């Protein structure tokens, strides 16, 4: 046998295997083995599924769900409209209109007059959160995303500011 | 000529020229802040440091902007100690710098950012509290963020040497140094916008552009300024379909590096809510040949109807044609504006002469403004039209001078019954007599850009045209330099550049087969109009060419 033949990927029998074993060729014993394994697990007490939506699963800490815009200590939007998230966003779904801050905000000059995210274009990659120099945007653990219209999925500043913030984990404190 | 060595390579260099500019001319980039070719040399930023040695020169690091070319000079721009020194300069500059980049409008075109990225270190060793300085308006259009200033004094020298008004100065000392106005002297000169352009960092920013767009999102087209007959070269920066700012583009034969504030901020009309995006007509739908003239109702008394662009073009041509058939070609006159491009003026004349056979053509132009001159020689002309010179060549000197008066007389005498007027002029306050005369006419067709334009108020057909940022074409400035403007945006709605509309009218008149691009029309124009002979759209390039070969030293030299 030359080496080319030895590695023929289309050969039905692996090289070196004894030919003509009917039981093996029908996979019958393997099927029986597999079913036995399945049936064994079926009667085991531990369950791997949960009864959603009555019960909800613990979301891992790095889960990337719907966005939230965070607020500072005085309840004002933290975002300074630097457009870094919009620049980093691979699906170009963040639309910001910047403007000068209201006169009362003496510590800051620029803020987002509008801040929209088109959630139907978002791929939940989290790049916006990575890019933000002010820790002003984050992806929360909110994953229940049903809506009846497209408009509802076009999140605007007000909606983003009302999103629940990311759950604090004990080890993050 | 002295021979100097830069990075081991020998060059012949003009004696006395500064080494920095020489290196830049050779394409060897040497980072610098305070040096600007238009300004006197200050040598204060230390960024342009190179390693130099030569006869009579103590070898070592020196600033290349203050180093004149002399024979046997040897310069290294990338030696390890040069790089170390640059890193040190940047570290010093950043001691008190706020690193506001996320909210600083300069980010993306900031030399401090770029050089820090390229030559700087990635962290600071300073833990001291930063010195803070004022943020305030230094003039009508410009605000200073003192914290960001690197005190290169470019702005001070600009006001002193170019504008000649000297409003700015450095006050305080040491690391408290800061740019401020002389007391009671706001920087309100008409070149003030340029200080924001030459400020290498985000210290001087244009209030008009503030927070309008991050610069990396903008698209840029090379164009010329339409606001006066100087025709300054500029860049049109657009974002989301709107012009956000105009910036000067260097052209030593026209505007050097500058742009005046009158032109710089005269772009709001391009995205104003009153832009015409649809064609409309009133009272021409059913008019029959002779009846038009007999029962004509003046336009303002009629109600507007929406109309497709093609429909409006067809009605324009048909109605003008009916007038010619009924009353003779003399009954139709044309008014073109000095805001039309060369191509459009050419096509306008072609349509009026070939399509209609009209005898009278007139030129309408924006009222004159005030003329200004500055210390550096920069001028703002009183003629607030981009293309009066082109109109003189393309409509004929006579039409440009007395045409309007003849048309007016013709209307008053009842000889002229219909007028085609082309070319919106933003902010135009026409002679009331002209409007009064047009108002009485049986038929006025207008190509304009604004809903509330004076000519629209007297029109029966309105064809929506394009502003200069929405078209390709050429303008001829007062010195006879033919310069290109590039299309930066699409026109609104169904509006189209006047050159397309006029070509479609020529197609309707059977005098043309298809609509050509500006380049195509320019080729036609150069072949037919003697003054433009020898010019080609491509050869105009970014800097333009003068009418008549002899007038242009570059062409004459060839
Ligand atoms: S998660 Fe990704 S796709 Fe969605 S907005 Fe952020 S950057 Fe854009
Ligand atoms: S990156 Fe952060 S601060 Fe900047 S615009 Fe986005 S959310 Fe706002
Ligand atoms: S001046 Fe330059 S480095 Fe300084 S904050 Fe602005 S962009 Fe950043
Ligand atoms: S404001 Fe700008 S141009 Fe003027 S000194 Fe400061 S950094 Fe230089
Ligand atoms: S450019 Fe030479 S010292 Fe500033």
CSV table of N, CA, C and O in Angstrom, one decimal, chain A residues 60-97:
chain,number,residue,atom,x,y,z
A,60,UNK,N,-24.5,34.7,34.4
A,60,UNK,CA,-23.0,34.9,34.7
A,60,UNK,C,-22.6,36.4,34.7
A,60,UNK,O,-23.3,37.2,34.0
A,61,UNK,N,-21.6,36.8,35.4
A,61,UNK,CA,-21.3,38.2,35.6
A,61,UNK,C,-20.9,38.9,34.3
A,61,UNK,O,-21.1,40.1,34.2
A,62,UNK,N,-20.4,38.2,33.3
A,62,UNK,CA,-20.0,38.9,32.1
A,62,UNK,C,-21.0,38.8,31.0
A,62,UNK,O,-20.8,39.2,29.9
A,63,UNK,N,-22.2,38.4,31.4
A,63,UNK,CA,-23.3,38.4,30.4
A,63,UNK,C,-23.5,39.7,29.7
A,63,UNK,O,-23.5,40.8,30.4
A,64,UNK,N,-23.8,39.7,28.4
A,64,UNK,CA,-24.0,41.0,27.7
A,64,UNK,C,-25.4,41.0,27.3
A,64,UNK,O,-25.8,40.5,26.2
A,65,UNK,N,-26.2,41.7,28.0
A,65,UNK,CA,-27.6,41.9,27.7
A,65,UNK,C,-27.9,43.4,27.2
A,65,UNK,O,-27.0,44.0,26.8
A,66,UNK,N,-29.1,43.8,27.4
A,66,UNK,CA,-29.4,45.2,27.0
A,66,UNK,C,-28.6,46.2,27.7
A,66,UNK,O,-28.2,46.1,28.8
A,67,UNK,N,-28.4,47.4,27.0
A,67,UNK,CA,-27.6,48.4,27.5
A,67,UNK,C,-28.3,49.3,28.6
A,67,UNK,O,-29.5,49.4,28.6
A,68,UNK,N,-27.5,49.8,29.5
A,68,UNK,CA,-27.9,50.9,30.4
A,68,UNK,C,-27.0,52.0,30.3
A,68,UNK,O,-25.8,51.9,30.1
A,69,UNK,N,-27.5,53.3,30.4
A,69,UNK,CA,-26.7,54.4,30.5
A,69,UNK,C,-26.7,54.7,32.0
A,69,UNK,O,-27.7,54.8,32.7
A,70,UNK,N,-25.5,54.9,32.6
A,70,UNK,CA,-25.4,55.1,34.0
A,70,UNK,C,-25.5,56.6,34.4
A,70,UNK,O,-25.3,57.5,33.6
A,71,UNK,N,-25.8,56.7,35.7
A,71,UNK,CA,-26.0,58.1,36.2
A,71,UNK,C,-24.9,58.4,37.2
A,71,UNK,O,-24.4,57.4,37.8
A,72,UNK,N,-24.5,59.6,37.4
A,72,UNK,CA,-23.5,60.0,38.4
A,72,UNK,C,-24.2,60.2,39.7
A,72,UNK,O,-25.4,59.9,39.9
A,73,UNK,N,-23.4,60.6,40.8
A,73,UNK,CA,-23.9,60.7,42.1
A,73,UNK,C,-25.1,61.6,42.2
A,73,UNK,O,-26.0,61.5,43.0
A,74,UNK,N,-25.1,62.6,41.3
A,74,UNK,CA,-26.3,63.6,41.3
A,74,UNK,C,-27.4,63.2,40.4
A,74,UNK,O,-28.3,64.0,40.1
A,75,UNK,N,-27.3,62.0,39.9
A,75,UNK,CA,-28.4,61.5,39.0
A,75,UNK,C,-28.4,62.0,37.6
A,75,UNK,O,-29.3,61.8,36.9
A,76,UNK,N,-27.3,62.7,37.2
A,76,UNK,CA,-27.2,63.1,35.8
A,76,UNK,C,-26.6,62.0,35.0
A,76,UNK,O,-25.8,61.2,35.5
A,77,UNK,N,-26.9,62.1,33.7
A,77,UNK,CA,-26.2,61.1,32.8
A,77,UNK,C,-24.7,61.2,32.9
A,77,UNK,O,-24.2,62.3,32.9
A,78,UNK,N,-24.1,60.1,33.0
A,78,UNK,CA,-22.6,60.1,33.2
A,78,UNK,C,-21.9,60.4,31.9
A,78,UNK,O,-20.8,60.9,31.9
A,79,UNK,N,-22.6,60.0,30.8
A,79,UNK,CA,-22.0,60.1,29.5
A,79,UNK,C,-21.6,61.6,29.1
A,79,UNK,O,-22.3,62.5,29.5
A,80,UNK,N,-20.4,61.7,28.5
A,80,UNK,CA,-19.9,63.0,28.1
A,80,UNK,C,-20.0,63.2,26.6
A,80,UNK,O,-19.4,64.2,26.1
A,81,UNK,N,-20.7,62.3,25.9
A,81,UNK,CA,-20.8,62.4,24.5
A,81,UNK,C,-19.5,62.5,23.7
A,81,UNK,O,-19.3,63.4,22.9
A,82,UNK,N,-18.6,61.6,24.0
A,82,UNK,CA,-17.3,61.6,23.4
A,82,UNK,C,-17.3,60.8,22.1
A,82,UNK,O,-16.4,60.8,21.3
A,83,UNK,N,-18.4,60.0,21.9
A,83,UNK,CA,-18.6,59.2,20.6
A,83,UNK,C,-17.6,58.0,20.6
A,83,UNK,O,-17.5,57.5,19.5
A,84,UNK,N,-16.9,57.7,21.6
A,84,UNK,CA,-16.0,56.6,21.5
A,84,UNK,C,-16.7,55.3,21.4
A,84,UNK,O,-16.3,54.4,20.6
A,85,UNK,N,-17.8,55.2,22.0
A,85,UNK,CA,-18.6,53.9,21.9
A,85,UNK,C,-19.1,53.8,20.5
A,85,UNK,O,-19.0,52.8,19.9
A,86,UNK,N,-19.7,54.9,20.0
A,86,UNK,CA,-20.2,54.9,18.6
A,86,UNK,C,-19.1,54.6,17.6
A,86,UNK,O,-19.3,54.0,16.6
A,87,UNK,N,-17.9,55.1,17.9
A,87,UNK,CA,-16.7,54.8,17.0
A,87,UNK,C,-16.3,53.3,17.1
A,87,UNK,O,-16.0,52.7,16.1
A,88,UNK,N,-16.4,52.8,18.3
A,88,UNK,CA,-16.0,51.4,18.5
A,88,UNK,C,-17.0,50.4,18.0
A,88,UNK,O,-16.7,49.3,17.6
A,89,UNK,N,-18.3,50.8,18.0
A,89,UNK,CA,-19.4,49.9,17.6
A,89,UNK,C,-19.2,49.3,16.2
A,89,UNK,O,-19.2,50.1,15.3
A,90,UNK,N,-19.1,48.0,16.1
A,90,UNK,CA,-19.0,47.4,14.8
A,90,UNK,C,-20.2,47.5,14.0
A,90,UNK,O,-20.2,47.4,12.7
A,91,UNK,N,-21.4,47.6,14.6
A,91,UNK,CA,-22.6,47.6,13.8
A,91,UNK,C,-23.2,49.0,13.6
A,91,UNK,O,-24.3,49.1,13.1
A,92,UNK,N,-22.4,50.0,14.1
A,92,UNK,CA,-22.8,51.4,13.9
A,92,UNK,C,-24.3,51.6,14.3
A,92,UNK,O,-25.0,52.2,13.5
A,93,UNK,N,-24.6,51.2,15.5
A,93,UNK,CA,-26.0,51.4,15.9
A,93,UNK,C,-26.2,52.4,17.0
A,93,UNK,O,-27.2,52.5,17.5
A,94,UNK,N,-25.1,53.1,17.4
A,94,UNK,CA,-25.2,54.1,18.4
A,94,UNK,C,-25.2,55.5,17.7
A,94,UNK,O,-24.4,55.8,16.9
A,95,UNK,N,-26.3,56.2,18.0
A,95,UNK,CA,-26.4,57.5,17.4
A,95,UNK,C,-26.5,58.6,18.5
A,95,UNK,O,-27.5,58.6,19.3
A,96,UNK,N,-25.5,59.5,18.5
A,96,UNK,CA,-25.4,60.5,19.6
A,96,UNK,C,-25.5,61.8,18.9
A,96,UNK,O,-25.0,62.1,17.9
A,97,UNK,N,-26.2,62.7,19.6
A,97,UNK,CA,-26.2,64.1,19.3
A,97,UNK,C,-25.6,64.9,20.5
A,97,UNK,O,-26.2,64.8,21.6
